Short mmCIF file of N, CA, C and O in Angstrom, two decimals:
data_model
loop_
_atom_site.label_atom_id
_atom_site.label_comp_id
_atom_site.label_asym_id
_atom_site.label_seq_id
_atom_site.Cartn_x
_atom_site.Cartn_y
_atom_site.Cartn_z
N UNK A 1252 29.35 5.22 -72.62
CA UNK A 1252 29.34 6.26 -71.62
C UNK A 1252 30.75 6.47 -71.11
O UNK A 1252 31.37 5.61 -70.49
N UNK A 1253 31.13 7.45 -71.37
CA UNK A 1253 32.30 8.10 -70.91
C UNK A 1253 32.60 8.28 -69.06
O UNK A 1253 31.80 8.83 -68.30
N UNK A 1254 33.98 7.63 -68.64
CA UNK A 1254 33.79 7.93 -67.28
C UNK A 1254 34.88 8.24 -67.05
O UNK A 1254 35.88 7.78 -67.58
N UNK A 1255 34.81 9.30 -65.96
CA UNK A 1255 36.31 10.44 -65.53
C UNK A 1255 36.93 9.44 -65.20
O UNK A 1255 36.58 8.26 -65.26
N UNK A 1256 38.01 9.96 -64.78
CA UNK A 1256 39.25 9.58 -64.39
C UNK A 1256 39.42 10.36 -62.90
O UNK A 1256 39.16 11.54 -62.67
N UNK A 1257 39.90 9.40 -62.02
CA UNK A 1257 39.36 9.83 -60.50
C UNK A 1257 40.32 11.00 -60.58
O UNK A 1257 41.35 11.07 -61.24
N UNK A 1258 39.77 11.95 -59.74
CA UNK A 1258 40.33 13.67 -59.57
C UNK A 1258 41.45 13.35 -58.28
O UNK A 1258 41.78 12.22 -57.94
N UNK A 1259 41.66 13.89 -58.02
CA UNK A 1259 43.19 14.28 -57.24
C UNK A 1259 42.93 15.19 -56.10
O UNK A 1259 43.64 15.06 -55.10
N UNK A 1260 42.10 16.00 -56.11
CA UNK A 1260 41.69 17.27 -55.50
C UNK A 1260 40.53 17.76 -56.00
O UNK A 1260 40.14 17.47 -57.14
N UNK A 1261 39.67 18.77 -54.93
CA UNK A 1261 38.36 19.84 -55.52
C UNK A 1261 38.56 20.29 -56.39
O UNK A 1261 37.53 20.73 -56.89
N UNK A 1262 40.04 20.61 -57.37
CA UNK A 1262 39.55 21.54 -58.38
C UNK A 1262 39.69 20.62 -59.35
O UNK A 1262 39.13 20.86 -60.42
N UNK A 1263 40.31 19.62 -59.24
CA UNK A 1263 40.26 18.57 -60.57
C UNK A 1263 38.85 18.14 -60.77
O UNK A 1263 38.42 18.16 -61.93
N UNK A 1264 38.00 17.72 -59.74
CA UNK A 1264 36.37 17.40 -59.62
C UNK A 1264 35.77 18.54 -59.92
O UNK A 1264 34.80 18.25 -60.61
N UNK A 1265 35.83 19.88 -59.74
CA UNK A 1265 35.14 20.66 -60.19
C UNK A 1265 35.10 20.72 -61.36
O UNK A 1265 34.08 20.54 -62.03
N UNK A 1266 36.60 21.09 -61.94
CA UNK A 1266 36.77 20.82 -63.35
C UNK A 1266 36.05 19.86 -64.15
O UNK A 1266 35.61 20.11 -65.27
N UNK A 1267 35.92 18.72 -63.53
CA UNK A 1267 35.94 17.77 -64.40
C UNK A 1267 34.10 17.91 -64.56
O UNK A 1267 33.58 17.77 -65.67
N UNK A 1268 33.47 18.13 -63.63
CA UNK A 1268 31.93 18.27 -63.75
C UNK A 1268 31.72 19.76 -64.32
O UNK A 1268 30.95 19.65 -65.27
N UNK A 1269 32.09 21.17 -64.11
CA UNK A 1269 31.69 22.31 -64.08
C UNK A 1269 32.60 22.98 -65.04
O UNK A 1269 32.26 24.00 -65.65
N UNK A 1270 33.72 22.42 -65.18
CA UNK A 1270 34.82 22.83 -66.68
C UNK A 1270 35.26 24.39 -65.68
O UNK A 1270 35.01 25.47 -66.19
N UNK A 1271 35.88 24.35 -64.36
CA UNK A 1271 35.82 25.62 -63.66
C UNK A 1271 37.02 26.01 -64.25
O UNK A 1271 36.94 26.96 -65.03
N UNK A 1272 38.18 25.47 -64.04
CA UNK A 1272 39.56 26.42 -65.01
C UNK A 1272 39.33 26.77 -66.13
O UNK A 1272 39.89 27.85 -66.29
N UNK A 1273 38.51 26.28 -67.57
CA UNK A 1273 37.93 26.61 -68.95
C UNK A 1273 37.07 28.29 -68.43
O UNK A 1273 37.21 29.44 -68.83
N UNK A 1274 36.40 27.79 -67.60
CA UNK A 1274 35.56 28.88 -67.29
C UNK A 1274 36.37 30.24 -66.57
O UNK A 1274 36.00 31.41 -66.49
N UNK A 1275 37.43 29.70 -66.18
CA UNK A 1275 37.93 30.84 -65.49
C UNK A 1275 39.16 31.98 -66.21
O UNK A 1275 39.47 33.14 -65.94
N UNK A 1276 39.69 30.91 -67.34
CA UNK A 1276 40.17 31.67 -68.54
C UNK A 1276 39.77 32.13 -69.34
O UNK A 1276 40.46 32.82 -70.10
N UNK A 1277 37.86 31.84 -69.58
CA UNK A 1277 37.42 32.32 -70.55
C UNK A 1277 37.02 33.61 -70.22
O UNK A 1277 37.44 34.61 -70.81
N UNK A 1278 35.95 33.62 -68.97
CA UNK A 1278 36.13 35.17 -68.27
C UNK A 1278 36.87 35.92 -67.89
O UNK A 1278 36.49 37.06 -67.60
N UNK A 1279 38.23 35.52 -67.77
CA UNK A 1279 39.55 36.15 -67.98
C UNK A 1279 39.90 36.79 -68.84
O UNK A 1279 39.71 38.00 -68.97
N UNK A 1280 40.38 36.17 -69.45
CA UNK A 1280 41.46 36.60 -70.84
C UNK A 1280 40.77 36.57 -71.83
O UNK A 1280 40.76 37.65 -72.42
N UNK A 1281 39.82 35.29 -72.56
CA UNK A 1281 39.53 34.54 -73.86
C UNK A 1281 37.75 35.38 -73.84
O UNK A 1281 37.04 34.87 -74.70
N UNK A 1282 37.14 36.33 -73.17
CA UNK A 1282 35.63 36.64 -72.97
C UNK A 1282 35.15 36.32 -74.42
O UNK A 1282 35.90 36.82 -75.26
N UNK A 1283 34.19 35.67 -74.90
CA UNK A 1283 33.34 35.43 -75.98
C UNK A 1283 32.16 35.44 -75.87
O UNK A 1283 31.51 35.16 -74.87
N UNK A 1284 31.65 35.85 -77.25
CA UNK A 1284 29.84 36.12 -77.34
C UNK A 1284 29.57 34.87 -78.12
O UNK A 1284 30.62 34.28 -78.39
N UNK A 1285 28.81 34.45 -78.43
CA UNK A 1285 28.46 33.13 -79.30
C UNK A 1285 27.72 34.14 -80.14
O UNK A 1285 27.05 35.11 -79.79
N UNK A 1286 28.03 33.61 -81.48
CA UNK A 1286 27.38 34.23 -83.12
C UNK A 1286 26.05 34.25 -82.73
O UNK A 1286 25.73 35.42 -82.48
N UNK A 1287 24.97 33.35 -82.54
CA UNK A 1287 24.19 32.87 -82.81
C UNK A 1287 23.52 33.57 -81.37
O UNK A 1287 22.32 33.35 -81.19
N UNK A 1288 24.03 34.13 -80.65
CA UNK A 1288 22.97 35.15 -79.68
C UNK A 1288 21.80 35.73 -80.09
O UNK A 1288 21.54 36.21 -81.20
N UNK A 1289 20.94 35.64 -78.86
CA UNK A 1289 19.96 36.87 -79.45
C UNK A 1289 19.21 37.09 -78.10
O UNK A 1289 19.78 36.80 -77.04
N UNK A 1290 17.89 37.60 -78.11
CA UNK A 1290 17.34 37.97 -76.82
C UNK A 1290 16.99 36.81 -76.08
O UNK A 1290 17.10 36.91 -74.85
N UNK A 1291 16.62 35.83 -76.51
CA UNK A 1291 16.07 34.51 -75.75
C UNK A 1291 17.08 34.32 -74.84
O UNK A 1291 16.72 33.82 -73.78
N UNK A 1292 18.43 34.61 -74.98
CA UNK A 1292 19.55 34.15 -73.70
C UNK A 1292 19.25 35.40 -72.61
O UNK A 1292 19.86 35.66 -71.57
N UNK A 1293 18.82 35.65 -72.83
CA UNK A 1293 18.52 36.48 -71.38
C UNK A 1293 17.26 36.44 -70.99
O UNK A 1293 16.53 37.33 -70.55
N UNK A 1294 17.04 35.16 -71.22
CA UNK A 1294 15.21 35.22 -70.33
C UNK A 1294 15.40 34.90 -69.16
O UNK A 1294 14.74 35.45 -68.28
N UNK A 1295 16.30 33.99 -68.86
CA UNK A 1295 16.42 33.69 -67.14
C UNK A 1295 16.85 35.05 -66.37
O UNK A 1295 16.37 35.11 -65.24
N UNK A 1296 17.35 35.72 -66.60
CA UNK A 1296 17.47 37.43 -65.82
C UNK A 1296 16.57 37.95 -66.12
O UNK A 1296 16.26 38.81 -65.29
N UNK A 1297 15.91 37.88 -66.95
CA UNK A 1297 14.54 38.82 -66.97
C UNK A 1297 13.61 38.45 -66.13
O UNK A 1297 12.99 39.22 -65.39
N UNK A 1298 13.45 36.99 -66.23
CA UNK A 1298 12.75 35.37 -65.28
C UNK A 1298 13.13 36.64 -63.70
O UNK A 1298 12.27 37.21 -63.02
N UNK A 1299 14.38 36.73 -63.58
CA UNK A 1299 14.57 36.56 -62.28
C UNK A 1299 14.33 38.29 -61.76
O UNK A 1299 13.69 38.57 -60.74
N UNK A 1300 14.90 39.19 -62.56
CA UNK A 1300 14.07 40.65 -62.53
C UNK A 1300 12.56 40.55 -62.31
O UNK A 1300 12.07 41.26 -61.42
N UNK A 1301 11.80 39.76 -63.00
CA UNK A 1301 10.55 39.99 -62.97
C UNK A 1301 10.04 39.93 -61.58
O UNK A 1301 9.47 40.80 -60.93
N UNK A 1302 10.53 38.04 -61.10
CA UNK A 1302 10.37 37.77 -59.71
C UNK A 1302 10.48 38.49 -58.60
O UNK A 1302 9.82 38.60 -57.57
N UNK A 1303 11.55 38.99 -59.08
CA UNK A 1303 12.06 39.92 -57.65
C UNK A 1303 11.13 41.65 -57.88
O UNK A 1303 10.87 42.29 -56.85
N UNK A 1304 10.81 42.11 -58.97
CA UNK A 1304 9.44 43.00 -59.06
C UNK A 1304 8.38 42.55 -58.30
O UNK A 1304 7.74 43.26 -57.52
N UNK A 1305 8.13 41.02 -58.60
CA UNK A 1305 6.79 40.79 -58.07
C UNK A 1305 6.69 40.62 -56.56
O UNK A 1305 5.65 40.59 -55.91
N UNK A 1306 8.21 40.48 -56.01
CA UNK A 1306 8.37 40.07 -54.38
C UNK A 1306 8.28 41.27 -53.64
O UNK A 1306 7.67 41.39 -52.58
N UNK A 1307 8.98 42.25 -54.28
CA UNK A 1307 8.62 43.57 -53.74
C UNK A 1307 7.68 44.23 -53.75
O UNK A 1307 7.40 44.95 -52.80
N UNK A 1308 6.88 44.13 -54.95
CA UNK A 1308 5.03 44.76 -55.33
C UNK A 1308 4.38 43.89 -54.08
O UNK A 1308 4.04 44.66 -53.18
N UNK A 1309 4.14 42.67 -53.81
CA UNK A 1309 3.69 41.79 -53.54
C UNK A 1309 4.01 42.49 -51.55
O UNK A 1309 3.11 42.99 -50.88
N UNK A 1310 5.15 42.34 -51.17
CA UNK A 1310 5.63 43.04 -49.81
C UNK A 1310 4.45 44.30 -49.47
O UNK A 1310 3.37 44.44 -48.89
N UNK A 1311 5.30 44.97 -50.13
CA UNK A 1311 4.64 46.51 -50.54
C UNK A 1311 3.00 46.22 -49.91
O UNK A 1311 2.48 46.47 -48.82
N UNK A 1312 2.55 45.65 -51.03
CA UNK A 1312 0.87 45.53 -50.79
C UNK A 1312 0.28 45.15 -49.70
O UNK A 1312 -0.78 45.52 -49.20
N UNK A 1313 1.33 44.08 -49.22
CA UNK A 1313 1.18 43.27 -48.07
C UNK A 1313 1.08 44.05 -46.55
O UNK A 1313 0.53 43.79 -45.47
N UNK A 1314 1.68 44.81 -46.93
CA UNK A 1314 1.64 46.22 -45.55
C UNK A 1314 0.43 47.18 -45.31
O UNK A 1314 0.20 47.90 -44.35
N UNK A 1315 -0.42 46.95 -46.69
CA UNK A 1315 -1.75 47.34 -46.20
C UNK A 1315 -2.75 46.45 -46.72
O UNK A 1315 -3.80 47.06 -46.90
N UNK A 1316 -2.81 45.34 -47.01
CA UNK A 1316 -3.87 44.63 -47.19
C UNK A 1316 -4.47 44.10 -45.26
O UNK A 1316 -3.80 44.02 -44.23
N UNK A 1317 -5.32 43.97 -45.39
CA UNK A 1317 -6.07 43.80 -44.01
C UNK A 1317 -7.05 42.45 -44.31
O UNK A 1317 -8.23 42.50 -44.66
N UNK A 1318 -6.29 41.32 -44.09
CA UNK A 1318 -6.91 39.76 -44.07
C UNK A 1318 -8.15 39.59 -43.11
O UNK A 1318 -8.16 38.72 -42.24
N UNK A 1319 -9.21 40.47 -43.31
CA UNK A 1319 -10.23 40.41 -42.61
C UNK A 1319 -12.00 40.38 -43.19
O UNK A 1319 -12.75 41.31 -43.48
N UNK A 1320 -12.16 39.32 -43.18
CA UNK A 1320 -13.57 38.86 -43.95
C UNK A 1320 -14.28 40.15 -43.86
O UNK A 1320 -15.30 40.10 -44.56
N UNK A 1321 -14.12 41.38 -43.20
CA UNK A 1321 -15.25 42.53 -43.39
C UNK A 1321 -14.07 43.79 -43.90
O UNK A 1321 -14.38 44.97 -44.04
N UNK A 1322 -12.82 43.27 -44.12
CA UNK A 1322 -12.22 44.48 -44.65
C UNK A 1322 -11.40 44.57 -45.68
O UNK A 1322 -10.71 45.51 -46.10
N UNK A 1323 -11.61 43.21 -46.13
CA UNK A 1323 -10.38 43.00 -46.94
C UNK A 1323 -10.78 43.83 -48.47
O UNK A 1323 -10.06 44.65 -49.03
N UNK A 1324 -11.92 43.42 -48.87
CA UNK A 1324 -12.37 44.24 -50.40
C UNK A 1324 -11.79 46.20 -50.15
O UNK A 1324 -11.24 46.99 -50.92
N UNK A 1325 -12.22 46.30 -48.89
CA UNK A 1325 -12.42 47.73 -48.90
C UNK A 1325 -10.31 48.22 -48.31
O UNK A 1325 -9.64 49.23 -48.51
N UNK A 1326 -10.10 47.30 -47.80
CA UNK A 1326 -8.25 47.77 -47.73
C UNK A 1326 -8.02 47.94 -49.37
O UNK A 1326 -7.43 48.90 -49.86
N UNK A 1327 -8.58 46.86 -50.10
CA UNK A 1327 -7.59 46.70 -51.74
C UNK A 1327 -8.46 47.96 -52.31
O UNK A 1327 -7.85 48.88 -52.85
N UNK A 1328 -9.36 47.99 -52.24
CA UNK A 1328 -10.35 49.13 -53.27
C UNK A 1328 -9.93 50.13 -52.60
O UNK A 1328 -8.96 50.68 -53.13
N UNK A 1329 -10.41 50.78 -51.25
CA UNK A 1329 -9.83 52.20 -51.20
C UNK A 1329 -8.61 52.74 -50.56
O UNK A 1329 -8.08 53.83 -50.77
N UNK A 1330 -8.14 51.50 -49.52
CA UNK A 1330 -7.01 52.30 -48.78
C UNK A 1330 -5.66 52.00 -49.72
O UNK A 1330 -4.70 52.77 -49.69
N UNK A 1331 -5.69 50.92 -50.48
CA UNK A 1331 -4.34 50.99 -51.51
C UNK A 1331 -4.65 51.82 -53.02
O UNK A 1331 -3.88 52.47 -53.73
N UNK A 1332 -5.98 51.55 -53.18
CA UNK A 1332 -6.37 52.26 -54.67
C UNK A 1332 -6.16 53.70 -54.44
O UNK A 1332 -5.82 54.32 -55.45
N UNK A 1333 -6.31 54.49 -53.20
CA UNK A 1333 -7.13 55.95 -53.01
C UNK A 1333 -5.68 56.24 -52.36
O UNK A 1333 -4.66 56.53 -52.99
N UNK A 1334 -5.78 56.12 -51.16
CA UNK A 1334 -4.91 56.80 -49.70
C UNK A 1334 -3.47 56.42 -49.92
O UNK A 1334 -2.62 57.18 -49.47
N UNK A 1335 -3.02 55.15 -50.66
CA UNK A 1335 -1.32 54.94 -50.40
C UNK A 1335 -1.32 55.78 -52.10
O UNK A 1335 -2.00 55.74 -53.12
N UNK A 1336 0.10 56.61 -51.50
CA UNK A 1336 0.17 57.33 -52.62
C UNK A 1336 1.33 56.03 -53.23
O UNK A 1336 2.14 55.21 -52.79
N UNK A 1337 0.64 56.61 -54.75
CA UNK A 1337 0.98 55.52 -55.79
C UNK A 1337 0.72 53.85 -55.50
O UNK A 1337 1.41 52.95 -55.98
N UNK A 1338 -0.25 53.72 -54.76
CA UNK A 1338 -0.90 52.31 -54.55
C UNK A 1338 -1.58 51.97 -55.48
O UNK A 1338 -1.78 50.76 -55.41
N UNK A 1339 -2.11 52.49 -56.47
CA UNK A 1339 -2.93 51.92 -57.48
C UNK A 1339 -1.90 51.35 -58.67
O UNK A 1339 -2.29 50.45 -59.41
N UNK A 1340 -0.30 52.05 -58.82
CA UNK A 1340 0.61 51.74 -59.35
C UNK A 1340 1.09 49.97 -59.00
O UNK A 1340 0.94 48.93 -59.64
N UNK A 1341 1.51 50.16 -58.13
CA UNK A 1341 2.01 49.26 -57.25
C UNK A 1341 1.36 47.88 -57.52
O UNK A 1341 1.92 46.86 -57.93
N UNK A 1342 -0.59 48.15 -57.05
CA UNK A 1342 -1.34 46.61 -57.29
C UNK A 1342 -1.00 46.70 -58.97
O UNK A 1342 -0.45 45.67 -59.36
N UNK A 1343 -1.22 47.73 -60.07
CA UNK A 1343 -1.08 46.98 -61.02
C UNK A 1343 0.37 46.57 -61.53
O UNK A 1343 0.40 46.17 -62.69
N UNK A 1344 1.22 46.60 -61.03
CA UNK A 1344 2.55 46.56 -61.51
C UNK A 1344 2.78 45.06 -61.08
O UNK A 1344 3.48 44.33 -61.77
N UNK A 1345 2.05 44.51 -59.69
CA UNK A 1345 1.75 43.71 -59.13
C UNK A 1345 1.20 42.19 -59.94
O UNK A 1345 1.68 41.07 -60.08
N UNK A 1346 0.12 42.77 -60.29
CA UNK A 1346 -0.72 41.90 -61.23
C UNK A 1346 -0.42 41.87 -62.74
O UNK A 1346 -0.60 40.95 -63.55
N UNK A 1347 -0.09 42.65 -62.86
CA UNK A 1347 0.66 42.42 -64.52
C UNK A 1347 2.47 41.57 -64.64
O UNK A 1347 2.97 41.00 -65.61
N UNK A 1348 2.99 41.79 -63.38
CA UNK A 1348 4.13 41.18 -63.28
C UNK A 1348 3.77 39.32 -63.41
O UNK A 1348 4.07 38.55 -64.32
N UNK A 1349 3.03 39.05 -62.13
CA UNK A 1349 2.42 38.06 -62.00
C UNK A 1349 1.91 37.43 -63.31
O UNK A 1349 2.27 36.29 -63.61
N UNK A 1350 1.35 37.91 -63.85
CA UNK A 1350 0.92 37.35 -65.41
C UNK A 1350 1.81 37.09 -66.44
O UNK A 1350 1.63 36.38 -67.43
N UNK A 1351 2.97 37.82 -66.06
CA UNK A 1351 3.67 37.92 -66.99
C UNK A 1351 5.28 36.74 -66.86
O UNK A 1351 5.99 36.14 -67.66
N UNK A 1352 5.20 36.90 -65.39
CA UNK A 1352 6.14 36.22 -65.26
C UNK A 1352 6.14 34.77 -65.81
O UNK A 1352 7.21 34.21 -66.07
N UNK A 1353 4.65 34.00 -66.03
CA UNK A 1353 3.93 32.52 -66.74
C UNK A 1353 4.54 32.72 -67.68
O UNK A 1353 5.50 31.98 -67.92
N UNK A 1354 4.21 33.77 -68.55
CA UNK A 1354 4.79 33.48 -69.85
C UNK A 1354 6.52 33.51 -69.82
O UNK A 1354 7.07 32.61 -70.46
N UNK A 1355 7.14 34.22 -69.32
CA UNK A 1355 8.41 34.48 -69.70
C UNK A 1355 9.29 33.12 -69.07
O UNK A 1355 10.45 32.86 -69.38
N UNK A 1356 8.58 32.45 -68.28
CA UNK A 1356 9.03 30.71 -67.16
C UNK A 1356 8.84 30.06 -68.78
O UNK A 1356 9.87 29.71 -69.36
N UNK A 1357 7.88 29.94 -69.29
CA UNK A 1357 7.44 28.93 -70.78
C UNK A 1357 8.50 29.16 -71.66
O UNK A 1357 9.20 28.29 -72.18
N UNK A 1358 8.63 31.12 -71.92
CA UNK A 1358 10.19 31.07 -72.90
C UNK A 1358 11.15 30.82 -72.46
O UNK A 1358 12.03 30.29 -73.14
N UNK A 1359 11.29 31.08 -71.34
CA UNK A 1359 12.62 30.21 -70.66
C UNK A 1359 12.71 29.16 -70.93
O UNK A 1359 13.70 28.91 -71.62
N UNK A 1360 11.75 27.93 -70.56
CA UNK A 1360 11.98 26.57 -70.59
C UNK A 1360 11.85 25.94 -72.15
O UNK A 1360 12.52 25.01 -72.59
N UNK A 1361 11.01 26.56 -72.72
CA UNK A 1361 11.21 26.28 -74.66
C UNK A 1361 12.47 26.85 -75.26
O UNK A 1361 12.94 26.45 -76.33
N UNK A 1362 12.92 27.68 -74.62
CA UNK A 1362 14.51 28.50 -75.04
C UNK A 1362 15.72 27.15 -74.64
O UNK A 1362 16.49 26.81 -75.54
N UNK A 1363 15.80 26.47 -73.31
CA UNK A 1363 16.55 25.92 -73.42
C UNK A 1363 15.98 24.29 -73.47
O UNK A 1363 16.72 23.32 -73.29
N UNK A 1364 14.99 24.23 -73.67
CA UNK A 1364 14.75 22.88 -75.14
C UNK A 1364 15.04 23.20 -75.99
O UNK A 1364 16.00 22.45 -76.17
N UNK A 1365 14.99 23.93 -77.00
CA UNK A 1365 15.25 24.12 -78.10
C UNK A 1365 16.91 24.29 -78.00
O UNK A 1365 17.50 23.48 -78.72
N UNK A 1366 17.70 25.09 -77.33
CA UNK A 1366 19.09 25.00 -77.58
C UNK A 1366 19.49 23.99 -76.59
O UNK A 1366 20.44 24.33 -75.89
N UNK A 1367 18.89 22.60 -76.32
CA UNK A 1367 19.25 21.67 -75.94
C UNK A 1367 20.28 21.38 -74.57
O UNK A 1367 21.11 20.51 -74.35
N UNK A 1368 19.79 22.54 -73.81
CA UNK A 1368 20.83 22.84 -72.52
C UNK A 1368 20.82 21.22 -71.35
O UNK A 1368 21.52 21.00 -70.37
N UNK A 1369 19.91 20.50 -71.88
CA UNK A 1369 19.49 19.15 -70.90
C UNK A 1369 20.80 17.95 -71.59
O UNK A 1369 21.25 16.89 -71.13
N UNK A 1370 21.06 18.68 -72.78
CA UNK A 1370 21.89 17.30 -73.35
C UNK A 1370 23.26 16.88 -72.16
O UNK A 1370 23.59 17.46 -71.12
N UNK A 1371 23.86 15.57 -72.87
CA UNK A 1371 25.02 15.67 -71.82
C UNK A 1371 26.33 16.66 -72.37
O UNK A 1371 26.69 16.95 -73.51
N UNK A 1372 26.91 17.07 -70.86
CA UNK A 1372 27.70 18.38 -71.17
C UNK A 1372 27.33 19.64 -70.19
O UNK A 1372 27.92 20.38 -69.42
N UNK A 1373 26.40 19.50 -70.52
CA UNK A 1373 25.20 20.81 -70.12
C UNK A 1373 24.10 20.71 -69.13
O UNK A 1373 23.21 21.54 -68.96
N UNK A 1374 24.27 19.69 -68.56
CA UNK A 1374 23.40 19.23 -67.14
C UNK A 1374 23.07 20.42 -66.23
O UNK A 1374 22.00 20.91 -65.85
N UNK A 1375 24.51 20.74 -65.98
CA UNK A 1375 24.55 22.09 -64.98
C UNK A 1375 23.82 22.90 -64.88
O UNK A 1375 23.18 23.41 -63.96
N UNK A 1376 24.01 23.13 -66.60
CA UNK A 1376 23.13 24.52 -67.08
C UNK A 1376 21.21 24.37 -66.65
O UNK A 1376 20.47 25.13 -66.04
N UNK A 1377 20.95 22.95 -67.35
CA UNK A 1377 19.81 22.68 -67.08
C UNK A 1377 19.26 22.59 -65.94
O UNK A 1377 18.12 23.05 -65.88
N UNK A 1378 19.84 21.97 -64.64
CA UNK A 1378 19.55 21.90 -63.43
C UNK A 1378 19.50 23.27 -62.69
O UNK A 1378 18.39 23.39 -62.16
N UNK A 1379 20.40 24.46 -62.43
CA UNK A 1379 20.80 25.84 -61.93
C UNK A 1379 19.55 26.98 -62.78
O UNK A 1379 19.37 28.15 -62.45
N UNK A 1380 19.01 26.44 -63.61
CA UNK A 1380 17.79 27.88 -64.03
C UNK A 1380 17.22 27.08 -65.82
O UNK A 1380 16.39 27.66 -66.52
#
């Protein structure tokens, strides 16, 4: 097991855990795509698009659902299905997000098993999304 060499300062420790100067020339000057891209590297933004669809559908609905044992069926069936314009949009955009977001958390997390983001090196990556 490999062990640093004590840092001097925050950016030598950053460096030395987060590679922040590597990182800061590469988005600089050196920008690179890796060959071997494809759509699976962008599941965690999609992950996180989806979420934030479902936080807002989810809000949205929340402003007329009515948590009341004699009203609640009839707020979701007619006053969001019927009366909020484009409410019937909304619950299903709602419920299909929700469903969907399960699966796309699974390709996320089989995406970076498979490209081995847990190994050492790559902790960061694994821990942050």
């Amino acid at each position: 097991m490999a062990h640093f060499e004590k840092a001097k300062n925050l950016n030598e420790w950053l460096d030395q855990r987060l590679a922040v100067n590597t990182l800061k020339k590469v988005m600089q000057t050196e920008y690179w795509i890796p060959k071997n891209i494809n759509f699976l590297w962008a599941m965690g933004m999609v992950l996180a698009i989806t979420f934030g669809l479902l936080l807002v559908s989810g809000i949205f609905l929340l402003m007329y659902y009515q948590p009341n044992i004699n009203t609640a069926f009839d707020s979701v069936n007619y006053t969001i299905m019927r009366e909020v314009d484009f409410g019937w949009l909304w619950r299903h955009v709602h419920g299909v997000a929700a469903s969907v977001v399960f699966l796309i958390i699974y390709i996320h997390m089989f995406t970076g098993i498979y490209y081995g983001s847990y190994k050492k090196g790559r902790e960061m990556i694994w821990i942050s999304g």
